[in-house]
Tab-separated table of C-alpha atoms (C1' of nucleotides) in Angstrom:
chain	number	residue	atom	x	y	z
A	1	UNK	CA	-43.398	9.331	-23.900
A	2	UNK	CA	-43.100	5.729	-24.260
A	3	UNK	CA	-39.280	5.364	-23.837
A	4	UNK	CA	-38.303	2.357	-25.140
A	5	UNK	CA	-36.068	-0.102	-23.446
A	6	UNK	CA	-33.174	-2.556	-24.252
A	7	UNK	CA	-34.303	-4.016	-27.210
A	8	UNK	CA	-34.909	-7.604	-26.959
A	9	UNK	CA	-31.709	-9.916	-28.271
A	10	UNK	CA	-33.501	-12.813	-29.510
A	11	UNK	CA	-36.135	-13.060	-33.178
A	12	UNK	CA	-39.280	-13.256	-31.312
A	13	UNK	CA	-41.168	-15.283	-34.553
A	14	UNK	CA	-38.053	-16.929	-35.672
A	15	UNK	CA	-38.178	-18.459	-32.117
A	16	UNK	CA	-41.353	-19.248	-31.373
A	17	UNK	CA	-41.078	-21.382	-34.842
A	18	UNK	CA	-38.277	-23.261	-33.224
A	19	UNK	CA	-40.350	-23.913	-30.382
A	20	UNK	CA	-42.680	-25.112	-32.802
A	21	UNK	CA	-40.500	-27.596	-33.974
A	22	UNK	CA	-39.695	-28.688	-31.067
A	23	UNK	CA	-43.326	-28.981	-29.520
A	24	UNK	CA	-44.231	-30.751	-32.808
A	25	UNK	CA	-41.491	-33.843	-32.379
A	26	UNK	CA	-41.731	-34.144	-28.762
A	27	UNK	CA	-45.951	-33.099	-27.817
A	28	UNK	CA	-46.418	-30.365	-24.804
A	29	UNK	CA	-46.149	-32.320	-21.678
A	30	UNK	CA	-42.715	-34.132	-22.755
A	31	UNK	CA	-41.232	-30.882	-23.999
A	32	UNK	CA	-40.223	-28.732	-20.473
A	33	UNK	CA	-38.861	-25.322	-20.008
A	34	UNK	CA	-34.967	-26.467	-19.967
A	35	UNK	CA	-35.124	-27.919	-23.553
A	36	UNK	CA	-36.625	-25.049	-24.762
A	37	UNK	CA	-34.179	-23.123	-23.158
A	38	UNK	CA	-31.183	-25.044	-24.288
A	39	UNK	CA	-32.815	-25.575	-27.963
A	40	UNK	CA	-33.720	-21.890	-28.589
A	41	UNK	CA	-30.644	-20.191	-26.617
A	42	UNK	CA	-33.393	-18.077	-25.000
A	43	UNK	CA	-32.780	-17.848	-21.123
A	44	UNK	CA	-36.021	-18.931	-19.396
A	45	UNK	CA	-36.889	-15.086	-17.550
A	46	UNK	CA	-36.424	-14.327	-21.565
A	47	UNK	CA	-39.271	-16.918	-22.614
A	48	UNK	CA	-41.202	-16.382	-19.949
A	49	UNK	CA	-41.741	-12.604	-20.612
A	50	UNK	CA	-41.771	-12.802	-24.622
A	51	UNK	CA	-44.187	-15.665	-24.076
A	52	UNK	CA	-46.120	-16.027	-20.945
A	53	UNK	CA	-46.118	-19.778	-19.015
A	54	UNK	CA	-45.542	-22.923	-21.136
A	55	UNK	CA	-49.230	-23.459	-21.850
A	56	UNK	CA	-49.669	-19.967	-23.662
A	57	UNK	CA	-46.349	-20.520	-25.796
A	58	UNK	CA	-47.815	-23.740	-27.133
A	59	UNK	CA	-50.913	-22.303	-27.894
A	60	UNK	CA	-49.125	-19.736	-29.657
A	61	UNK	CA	-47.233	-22.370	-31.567
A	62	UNK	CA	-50.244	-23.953	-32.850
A	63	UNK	CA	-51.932	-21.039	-33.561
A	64	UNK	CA	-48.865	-20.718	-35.942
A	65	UNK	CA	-48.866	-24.238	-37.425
A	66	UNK	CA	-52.211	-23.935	-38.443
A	67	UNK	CA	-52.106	-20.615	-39.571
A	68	UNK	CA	-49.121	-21.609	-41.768
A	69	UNK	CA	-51.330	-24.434	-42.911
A	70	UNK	CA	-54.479	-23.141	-43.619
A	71	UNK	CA	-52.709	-20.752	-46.158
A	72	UNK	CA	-50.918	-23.783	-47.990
A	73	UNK	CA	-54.204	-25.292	-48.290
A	74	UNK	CA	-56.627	-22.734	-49.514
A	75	UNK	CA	-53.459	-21.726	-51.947
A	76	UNK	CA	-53.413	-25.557	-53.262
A	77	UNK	CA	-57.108	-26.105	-53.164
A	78	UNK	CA	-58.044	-22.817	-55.400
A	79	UNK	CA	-57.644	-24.542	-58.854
A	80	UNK	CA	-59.513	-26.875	-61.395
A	81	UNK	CA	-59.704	-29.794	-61.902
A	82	UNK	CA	-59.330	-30.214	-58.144
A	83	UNK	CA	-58.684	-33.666	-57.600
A	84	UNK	CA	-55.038	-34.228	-58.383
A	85	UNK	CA	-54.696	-30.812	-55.503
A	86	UNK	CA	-56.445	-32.987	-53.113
A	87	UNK	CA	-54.366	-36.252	-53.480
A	88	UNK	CA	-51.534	-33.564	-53.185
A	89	UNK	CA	-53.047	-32.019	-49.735
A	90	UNK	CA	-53.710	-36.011	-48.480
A	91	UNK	CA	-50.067	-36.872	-49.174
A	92	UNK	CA	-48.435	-33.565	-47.166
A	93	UNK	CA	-50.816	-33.789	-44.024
A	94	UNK	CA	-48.273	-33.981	-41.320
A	95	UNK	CA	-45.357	-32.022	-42.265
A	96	UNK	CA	-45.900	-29.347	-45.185
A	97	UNK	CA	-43.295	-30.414	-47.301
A	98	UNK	CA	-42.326	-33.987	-46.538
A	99	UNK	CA	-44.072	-36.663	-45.290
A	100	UNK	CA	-44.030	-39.308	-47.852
A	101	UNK	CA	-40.203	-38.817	-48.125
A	102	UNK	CA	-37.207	-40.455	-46.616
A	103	UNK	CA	-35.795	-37.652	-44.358
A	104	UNK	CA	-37.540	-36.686	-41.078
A	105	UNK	CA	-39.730	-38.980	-39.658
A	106	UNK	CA	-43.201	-37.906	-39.578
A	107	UNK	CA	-44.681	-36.376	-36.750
A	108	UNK	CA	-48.699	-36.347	-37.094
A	109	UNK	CA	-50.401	-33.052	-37.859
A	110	UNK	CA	-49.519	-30.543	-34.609
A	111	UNK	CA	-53.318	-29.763	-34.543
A	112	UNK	CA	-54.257	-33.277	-33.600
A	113	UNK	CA	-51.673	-34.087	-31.485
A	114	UNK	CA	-52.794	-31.613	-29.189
A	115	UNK	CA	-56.324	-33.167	-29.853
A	116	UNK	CA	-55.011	-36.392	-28.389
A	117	UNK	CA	-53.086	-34.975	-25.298
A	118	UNK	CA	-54.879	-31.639	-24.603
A	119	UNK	CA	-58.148	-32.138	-25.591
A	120	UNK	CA	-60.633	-31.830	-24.569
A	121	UNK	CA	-59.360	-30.926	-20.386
A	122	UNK	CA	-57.809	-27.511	-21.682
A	123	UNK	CA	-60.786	-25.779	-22.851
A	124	UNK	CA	-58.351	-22.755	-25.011
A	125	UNK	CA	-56.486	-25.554	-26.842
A	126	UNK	CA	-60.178	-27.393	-27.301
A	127	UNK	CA	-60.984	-24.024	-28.970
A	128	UNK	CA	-58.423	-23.489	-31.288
A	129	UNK	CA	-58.563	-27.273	-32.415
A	130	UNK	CA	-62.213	-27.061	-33.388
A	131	UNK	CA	-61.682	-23.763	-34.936
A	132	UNK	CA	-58.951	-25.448	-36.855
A	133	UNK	CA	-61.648	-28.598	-37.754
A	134	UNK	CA	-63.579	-26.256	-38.506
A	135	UNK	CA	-61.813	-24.289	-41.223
A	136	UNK	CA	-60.318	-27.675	-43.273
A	137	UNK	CA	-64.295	-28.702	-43.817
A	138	UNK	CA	-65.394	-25.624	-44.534
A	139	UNK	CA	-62.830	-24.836	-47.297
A	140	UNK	CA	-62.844	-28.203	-48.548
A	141	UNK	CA	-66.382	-27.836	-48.978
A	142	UNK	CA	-66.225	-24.851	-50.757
A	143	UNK	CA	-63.854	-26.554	-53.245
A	144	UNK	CA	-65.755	-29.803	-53.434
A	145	UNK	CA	-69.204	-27.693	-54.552
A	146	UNK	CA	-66.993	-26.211	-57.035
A	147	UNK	CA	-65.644	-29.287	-58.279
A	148	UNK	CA	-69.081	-31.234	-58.010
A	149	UNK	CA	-70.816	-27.969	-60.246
A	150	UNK	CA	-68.057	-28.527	-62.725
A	151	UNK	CA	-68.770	-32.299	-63.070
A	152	UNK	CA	-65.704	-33.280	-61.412
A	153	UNK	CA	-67.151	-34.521	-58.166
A	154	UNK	CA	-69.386	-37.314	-57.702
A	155	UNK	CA	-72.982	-35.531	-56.279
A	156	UNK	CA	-74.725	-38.022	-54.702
A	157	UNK	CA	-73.138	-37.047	-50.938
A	158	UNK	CA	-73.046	-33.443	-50.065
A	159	UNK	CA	-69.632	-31.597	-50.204
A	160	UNK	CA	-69.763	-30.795	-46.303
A	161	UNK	CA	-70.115	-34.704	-45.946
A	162	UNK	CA	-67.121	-35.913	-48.450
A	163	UNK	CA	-64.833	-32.983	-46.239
A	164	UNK	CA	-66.246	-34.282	-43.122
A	165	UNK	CA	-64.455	-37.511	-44.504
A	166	UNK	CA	-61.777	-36.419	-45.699
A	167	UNK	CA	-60.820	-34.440	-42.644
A	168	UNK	CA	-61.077	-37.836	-41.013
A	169	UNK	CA	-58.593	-39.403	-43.316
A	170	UNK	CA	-55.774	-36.666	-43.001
A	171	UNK	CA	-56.127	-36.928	-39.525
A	172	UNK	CA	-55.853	-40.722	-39.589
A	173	UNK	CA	-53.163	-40.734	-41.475
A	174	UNK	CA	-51.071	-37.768	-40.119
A	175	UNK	CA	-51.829	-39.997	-36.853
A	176	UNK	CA	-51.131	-43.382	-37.980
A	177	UNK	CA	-47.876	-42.323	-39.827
A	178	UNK	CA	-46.081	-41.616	-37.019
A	179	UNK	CA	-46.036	-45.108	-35.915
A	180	UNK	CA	-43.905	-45.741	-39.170
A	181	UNK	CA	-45.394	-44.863	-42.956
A	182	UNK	CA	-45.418	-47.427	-45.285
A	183	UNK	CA	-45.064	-45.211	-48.200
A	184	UNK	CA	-47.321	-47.542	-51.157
A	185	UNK	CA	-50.021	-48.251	-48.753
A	186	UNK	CA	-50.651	-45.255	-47.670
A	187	UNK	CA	-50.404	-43.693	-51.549
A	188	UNK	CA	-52.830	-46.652	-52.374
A	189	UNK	CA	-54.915	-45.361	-49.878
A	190	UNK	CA	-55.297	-42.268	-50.922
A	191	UNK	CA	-56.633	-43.151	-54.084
A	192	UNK	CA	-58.466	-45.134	-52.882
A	193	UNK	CA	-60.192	-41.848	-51.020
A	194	UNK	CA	-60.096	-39.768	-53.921
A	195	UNK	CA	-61.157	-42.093	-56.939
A	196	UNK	CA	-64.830	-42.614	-54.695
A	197	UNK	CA	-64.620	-38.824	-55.159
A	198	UNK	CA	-64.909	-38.871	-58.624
A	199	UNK	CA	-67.817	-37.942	-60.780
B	1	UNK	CA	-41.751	-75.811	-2.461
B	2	UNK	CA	-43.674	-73.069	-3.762
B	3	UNK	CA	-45.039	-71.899	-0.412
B	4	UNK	CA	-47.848	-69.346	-1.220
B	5	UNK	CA	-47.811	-66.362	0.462
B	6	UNK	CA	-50.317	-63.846	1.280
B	7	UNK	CA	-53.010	-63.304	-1.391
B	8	UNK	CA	-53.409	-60.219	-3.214
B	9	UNK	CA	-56.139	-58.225	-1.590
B	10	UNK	CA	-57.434	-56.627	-5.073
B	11	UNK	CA	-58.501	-58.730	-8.368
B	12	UNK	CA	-55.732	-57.710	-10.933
B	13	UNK	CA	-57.622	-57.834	-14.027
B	14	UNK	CA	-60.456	-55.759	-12.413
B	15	UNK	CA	-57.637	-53.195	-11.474
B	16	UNK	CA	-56.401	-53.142	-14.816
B	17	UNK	CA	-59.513	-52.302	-16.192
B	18	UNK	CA	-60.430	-49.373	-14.066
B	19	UNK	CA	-56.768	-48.008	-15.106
B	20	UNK	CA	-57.178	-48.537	-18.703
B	21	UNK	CA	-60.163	-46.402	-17.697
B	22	UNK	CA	-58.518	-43.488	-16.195
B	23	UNK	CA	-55.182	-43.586	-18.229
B	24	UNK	CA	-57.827	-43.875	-21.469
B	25	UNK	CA	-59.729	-40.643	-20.334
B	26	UNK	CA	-56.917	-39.018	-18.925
B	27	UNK	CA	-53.831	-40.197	-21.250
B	28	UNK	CA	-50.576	-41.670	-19.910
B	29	UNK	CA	-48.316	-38.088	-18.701
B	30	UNK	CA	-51.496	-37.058	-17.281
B	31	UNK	CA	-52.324	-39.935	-15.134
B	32	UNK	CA	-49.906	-39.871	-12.503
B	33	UNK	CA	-49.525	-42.841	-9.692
B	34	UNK	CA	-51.030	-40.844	-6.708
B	35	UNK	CA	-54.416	-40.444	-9.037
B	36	UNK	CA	-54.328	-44.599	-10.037
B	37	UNK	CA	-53.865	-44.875	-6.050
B	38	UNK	CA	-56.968	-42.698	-5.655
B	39	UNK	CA	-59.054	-43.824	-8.161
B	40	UNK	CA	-58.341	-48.276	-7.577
B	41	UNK	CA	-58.123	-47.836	-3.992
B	42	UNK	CA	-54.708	-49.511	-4.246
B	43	UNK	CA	-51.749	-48.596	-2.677
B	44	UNK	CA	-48.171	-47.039	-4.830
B	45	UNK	CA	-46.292	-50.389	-3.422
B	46	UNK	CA	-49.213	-53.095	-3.990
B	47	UNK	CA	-49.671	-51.060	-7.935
B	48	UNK	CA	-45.552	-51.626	-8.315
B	49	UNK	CA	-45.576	-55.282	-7.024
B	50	UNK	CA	-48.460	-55.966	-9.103
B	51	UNK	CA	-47.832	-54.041	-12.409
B	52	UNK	CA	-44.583	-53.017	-12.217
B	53	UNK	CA	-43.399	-49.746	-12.933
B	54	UNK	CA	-45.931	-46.938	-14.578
B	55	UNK	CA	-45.196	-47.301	-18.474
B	56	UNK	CA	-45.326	-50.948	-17.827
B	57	UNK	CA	-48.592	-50.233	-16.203
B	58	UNK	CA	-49.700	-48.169	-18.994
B	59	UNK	CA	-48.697	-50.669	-21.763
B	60	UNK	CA	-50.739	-53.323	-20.466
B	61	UNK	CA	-53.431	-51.500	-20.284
B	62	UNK	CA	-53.256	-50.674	-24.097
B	63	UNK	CA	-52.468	-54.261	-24.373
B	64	UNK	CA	-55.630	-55.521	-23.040
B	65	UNK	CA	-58.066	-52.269	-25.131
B	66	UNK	CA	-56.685	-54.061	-28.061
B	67	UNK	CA	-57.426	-57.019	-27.272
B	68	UNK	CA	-61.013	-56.722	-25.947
B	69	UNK	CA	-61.363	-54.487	-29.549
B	70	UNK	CA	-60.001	-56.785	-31.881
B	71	UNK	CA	-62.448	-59.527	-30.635
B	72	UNK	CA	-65.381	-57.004	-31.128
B	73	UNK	CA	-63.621	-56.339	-34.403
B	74	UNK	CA	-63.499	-60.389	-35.978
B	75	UNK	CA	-67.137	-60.797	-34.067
B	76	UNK	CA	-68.655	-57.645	-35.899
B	77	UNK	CA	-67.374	-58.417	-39.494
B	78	UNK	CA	-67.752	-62.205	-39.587
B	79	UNK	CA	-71.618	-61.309	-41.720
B	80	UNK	CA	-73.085	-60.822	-44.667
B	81	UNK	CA	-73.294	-58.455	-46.363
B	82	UNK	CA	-70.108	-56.574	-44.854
B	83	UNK	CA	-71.448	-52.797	-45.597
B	84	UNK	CA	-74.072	-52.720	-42.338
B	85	UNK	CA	-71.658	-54.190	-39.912
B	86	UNK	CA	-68.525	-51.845	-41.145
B	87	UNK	CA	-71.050	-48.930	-40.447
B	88	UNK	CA	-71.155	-50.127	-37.281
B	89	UNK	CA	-67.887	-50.704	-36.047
B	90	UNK	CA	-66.915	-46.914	-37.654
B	91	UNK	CA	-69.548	-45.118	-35.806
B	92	UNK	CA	-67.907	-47.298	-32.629
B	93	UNK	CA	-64.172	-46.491	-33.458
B	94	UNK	CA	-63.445	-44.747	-29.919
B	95	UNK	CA	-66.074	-46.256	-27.055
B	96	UNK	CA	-66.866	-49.778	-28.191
B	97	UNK	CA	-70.549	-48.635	-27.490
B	98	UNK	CA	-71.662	-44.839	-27.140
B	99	UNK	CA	-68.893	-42.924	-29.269
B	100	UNK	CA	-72.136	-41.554	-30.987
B	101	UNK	CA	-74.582	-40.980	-27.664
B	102	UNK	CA	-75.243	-38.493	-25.569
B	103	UNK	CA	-73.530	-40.041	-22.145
B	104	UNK	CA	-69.869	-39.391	-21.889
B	105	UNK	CA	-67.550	-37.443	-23.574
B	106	UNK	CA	-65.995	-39.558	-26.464
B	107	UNK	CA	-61.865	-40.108	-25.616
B	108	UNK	CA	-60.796	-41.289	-28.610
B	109	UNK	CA	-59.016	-44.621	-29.530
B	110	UNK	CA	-56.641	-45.661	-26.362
B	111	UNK	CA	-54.537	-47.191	-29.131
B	112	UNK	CA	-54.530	-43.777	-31.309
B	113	UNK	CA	-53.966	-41.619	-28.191
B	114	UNK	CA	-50.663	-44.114	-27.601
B	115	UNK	CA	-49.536	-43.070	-30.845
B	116	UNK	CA	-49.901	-39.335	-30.153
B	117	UNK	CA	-48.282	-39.071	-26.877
B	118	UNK	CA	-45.687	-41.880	-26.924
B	119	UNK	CA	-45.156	-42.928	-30.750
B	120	UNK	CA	-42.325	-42.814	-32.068
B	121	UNK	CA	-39.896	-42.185	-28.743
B	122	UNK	CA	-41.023	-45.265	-26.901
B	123	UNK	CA	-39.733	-48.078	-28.986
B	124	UNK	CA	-42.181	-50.693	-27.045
B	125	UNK	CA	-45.495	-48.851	-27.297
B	126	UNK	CA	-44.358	-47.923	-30.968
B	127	UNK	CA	-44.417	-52.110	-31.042
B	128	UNK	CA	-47.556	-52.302	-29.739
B	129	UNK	CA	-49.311	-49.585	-31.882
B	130	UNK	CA	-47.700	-51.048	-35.157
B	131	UNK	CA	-49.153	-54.397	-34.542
B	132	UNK	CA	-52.592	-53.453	-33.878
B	133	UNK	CA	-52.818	-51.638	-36.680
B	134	UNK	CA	-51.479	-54.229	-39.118
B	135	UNK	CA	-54.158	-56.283	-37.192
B	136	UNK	CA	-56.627	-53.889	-38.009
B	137	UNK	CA	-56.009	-53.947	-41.722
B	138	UNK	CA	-55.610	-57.145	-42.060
B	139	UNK	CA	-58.846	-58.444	-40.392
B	140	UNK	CA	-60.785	-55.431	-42.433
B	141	UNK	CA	-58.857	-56.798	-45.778
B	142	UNK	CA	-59.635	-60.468	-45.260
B	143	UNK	CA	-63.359	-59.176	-44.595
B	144	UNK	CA	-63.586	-56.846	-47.713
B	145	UNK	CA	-61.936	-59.866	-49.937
B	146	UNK	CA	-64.927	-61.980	-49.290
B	147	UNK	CA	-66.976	-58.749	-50.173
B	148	UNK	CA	-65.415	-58.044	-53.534
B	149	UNK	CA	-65.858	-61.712	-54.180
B	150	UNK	CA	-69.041	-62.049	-53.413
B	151	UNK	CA	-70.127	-58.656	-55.508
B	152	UNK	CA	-70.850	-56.592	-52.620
B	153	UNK	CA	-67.839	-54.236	-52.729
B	154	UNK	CA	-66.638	-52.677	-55.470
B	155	UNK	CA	-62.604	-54.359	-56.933
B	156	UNK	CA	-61.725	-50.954	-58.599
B	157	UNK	CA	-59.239	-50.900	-55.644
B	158	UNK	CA	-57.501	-53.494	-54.120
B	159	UNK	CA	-58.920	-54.769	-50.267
B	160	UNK	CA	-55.615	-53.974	-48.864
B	161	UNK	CA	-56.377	-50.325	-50.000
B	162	UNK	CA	-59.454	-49.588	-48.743
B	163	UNK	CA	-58.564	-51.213	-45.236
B	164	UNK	CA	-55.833	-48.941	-45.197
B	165	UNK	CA	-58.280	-46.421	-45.586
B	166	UNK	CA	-60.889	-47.395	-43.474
B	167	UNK	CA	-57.876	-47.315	-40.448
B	168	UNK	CA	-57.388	-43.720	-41.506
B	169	UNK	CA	-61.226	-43.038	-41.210
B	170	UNK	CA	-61.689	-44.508	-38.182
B	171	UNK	CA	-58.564	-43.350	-36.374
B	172	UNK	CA	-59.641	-39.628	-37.987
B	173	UNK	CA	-62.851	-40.254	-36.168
B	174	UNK	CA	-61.815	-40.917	-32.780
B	175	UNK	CA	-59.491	-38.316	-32.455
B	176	UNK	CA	-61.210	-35.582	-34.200
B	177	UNK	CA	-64.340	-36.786	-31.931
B	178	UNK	CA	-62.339	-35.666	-28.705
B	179	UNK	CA	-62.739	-32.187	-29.613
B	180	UNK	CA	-66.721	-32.564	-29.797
B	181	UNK	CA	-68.616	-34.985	-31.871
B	182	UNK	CA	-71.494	-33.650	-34.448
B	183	UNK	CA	-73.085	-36.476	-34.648
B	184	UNK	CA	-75.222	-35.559	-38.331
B	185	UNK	CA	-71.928	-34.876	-39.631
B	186	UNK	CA	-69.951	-37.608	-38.490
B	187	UNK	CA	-72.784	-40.130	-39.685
B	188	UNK	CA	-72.853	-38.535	-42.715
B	189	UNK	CA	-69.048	-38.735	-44.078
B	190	UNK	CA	-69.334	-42.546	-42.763
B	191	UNK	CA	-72.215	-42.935	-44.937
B	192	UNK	CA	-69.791	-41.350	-47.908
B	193	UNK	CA	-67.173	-43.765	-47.026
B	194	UNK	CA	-69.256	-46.636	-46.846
B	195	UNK	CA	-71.115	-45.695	-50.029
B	196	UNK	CA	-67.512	-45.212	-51.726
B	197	UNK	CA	-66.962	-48.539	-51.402
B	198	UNK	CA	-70.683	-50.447	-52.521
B	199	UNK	CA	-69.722	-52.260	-56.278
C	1	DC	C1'	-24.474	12.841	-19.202
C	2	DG	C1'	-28.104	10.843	-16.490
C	3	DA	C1'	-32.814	9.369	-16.018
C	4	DC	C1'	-35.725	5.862	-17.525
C	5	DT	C1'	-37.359	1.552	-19.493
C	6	DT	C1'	-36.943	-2.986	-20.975
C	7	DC	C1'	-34.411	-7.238	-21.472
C	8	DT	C1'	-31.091	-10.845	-19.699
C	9	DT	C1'	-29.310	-13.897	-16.547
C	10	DG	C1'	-29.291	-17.647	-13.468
C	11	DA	C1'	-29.993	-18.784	-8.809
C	12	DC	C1'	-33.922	-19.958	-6.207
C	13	DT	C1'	-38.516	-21.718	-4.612
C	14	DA	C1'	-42.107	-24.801	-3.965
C	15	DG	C1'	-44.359	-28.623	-5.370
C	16	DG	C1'	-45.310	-32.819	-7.804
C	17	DC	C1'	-43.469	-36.730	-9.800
C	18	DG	C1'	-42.107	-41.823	-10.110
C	19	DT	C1'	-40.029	-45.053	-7.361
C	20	DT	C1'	-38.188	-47.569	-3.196
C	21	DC	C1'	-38.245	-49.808	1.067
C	22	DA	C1'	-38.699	-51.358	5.868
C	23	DA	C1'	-42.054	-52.949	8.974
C	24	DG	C1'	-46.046	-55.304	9.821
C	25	DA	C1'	-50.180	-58.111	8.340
C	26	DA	C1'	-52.179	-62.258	6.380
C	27	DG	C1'	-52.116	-65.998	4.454
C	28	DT	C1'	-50.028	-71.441	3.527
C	29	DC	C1'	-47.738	-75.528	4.753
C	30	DG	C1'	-44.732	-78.854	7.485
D	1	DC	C1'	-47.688	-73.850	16.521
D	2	DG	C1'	-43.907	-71.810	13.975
D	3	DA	C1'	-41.459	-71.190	9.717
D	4	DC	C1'	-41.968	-69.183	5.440
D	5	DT	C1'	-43.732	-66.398	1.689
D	6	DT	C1'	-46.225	-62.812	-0.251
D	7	DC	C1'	-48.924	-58.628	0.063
D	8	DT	C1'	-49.998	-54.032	2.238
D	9	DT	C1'	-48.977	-49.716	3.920
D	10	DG	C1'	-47.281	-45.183	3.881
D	11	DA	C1'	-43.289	-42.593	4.884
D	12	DA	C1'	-39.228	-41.152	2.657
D	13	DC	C1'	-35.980	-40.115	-1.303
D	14	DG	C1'	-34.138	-37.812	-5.071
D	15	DC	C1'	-35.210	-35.722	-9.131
D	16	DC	C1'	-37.229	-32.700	-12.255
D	17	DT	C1'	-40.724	-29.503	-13.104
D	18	DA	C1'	-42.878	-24.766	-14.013
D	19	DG	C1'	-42.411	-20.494	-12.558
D	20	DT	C1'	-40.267	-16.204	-9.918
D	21	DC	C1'	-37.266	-12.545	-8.930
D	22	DA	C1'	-33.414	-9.440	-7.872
D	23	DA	C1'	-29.418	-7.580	-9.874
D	24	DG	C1'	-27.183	-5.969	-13.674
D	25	DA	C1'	-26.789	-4.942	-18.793
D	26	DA	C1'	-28.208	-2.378	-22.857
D	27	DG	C1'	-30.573	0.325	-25.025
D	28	DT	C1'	-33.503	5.399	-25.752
D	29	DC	C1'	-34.395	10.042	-24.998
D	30	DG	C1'	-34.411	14.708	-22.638
DNA sequence: CGACTTCTTGACTAGGCGTTCAAGAAGTCG
DNA sequence: CGACTTCTTGAACGCCTAGTCAAGAAGTCG
């Protein structure tokens, strides 16, 4: 039983990461079928039955980015001190690597861009973004109870309400950036954020 | 000379406002002409003679958001002590008045959303968003001088700094507020901020 | 080999989009 | 009144969109 069929010619992951590159530079409504088709090489029947419609492929994508994510961060976080992580996690909000760089311009944080142009009509993508929310506070938290126990971390706010915060100010400046980063101010910034963190 | 024709039918500004309503709540691809028609009670050729074409449109209505905030803005912080009327204007970042309320669903920052959907491909709206931003921090820095001066704020870091932050915050806000707003814990990372920066 | 299953291709459909425009309505002014 | 200008209306245009589908290709397995 269970004959298999032609096998499929294209990297089903390896493409739907392309897609996510290109959903990322260009948001979901100005991204259509044909320049996924022409960027990937994928004929559309091809994306349409590896992926379902063009809303369930996105949602797929940033199901991806922020799985991706969520990984880098609870990899960078998980150390002591902690502070000199989280400038590190501020400065790399929008694209893993290379946001305060010269190449690539930065596009925002994939996660709140569909915030601003999904959210909150499309109740699945209003889902996975407050899932997403969700998870940054909650391991931030964890970190910044650590990090206030060890005498690292000012105490006089809770750790859920300094993550709160600084989930605000990644998303504010993965936002903000994309309208042109001015590389000192936003550094400055982000001491700024992290020296009211310290102990 | 300058024989005047028929009179517009509709009061423009008015118009504009109740756009900059829907294409706030709505966003700028989703908004299409045949809803503005619906919603103003306007007709598609009146709407093009008036406004001209529907970025155009758009862009004035961001124009005028800006504008109506900025004067809220200069109002707000022109008092002292600073501290009270900054936790104001951040727990009023995306409705000038009931982002934290129980009527309506908060739509972010009209001048955020701009960034997400049309920053940086349209050069014009990336124009636009640059400049209210730099108007942002510089009205918050002028305000946070006099603060430092006058012993209220703390000068470990410089105004410029924590303006650049506060943008971050309050843009963070507005967008991660589409999603669903908890109010306890949004008040509650604004109190962090705010405390962060008391001398 | 031949039956079966799945994938690929690209033409096709239907609908929505932004935009235009010609004809008529409603004013002003000489 | 009649000439002139501007605004209103809504049909029409062309384009692009997301999505479908039938025919053929490329595998697997008995």
């Amino acid at each position: 039983m269970a004959r298999t069929g032609r096998p499929r010619e294209f990297d089903k992951e390896q493409t739907l990461e392309r897609a996510l590159e290109l959903f990322w530079s260009r948001g979901y409504g100005a991204t259509s079928i044909q320049d996924l088709v022409d960027a990937l090489g994928v004929e559309r029947g091809s994306l349409y039955a590896a992926f379902g419609d063009k809303r369930r492929f996105y949602l797929e994508a940033v199901r991806l980015y922020w799985e991706v994510y969520e990984r880098h961060l609870i990899t960078a976080l998980d150390t002591s001190p902690l502070l000199p992580a989280l400038r590190e996690i501020l400065t790399h909000p929008a694209r893993l690597d290379e946001l305060i760089s010269d190449r690539g311009v930065p596009q925002g944080c994939l996660v709140g861009n569909t915030t601003a142009e999904l959210v909150p009509q499309d109740s699945e993508a209003t889902k996975i973004v407050t899932r997403s929310y969700r998870r940054f506070t909650d391991i931030l938290a964890g970190a910044l109870r650590r990090a206030q126990a060890a005498g690292e971390v000012t105490d006089t706010h809770p750790p859920e309400a300094q993550a709160q915060l600084l989930l605000y100010v990644v998303q504010g400046l993965s936002l903000v950036s994309r309208a042109g980063l001015d590389r000192t101010a936003a550094l400055a910034a982000i001491d700024t954020a992290v020296d009211g963190l310290r102990a």
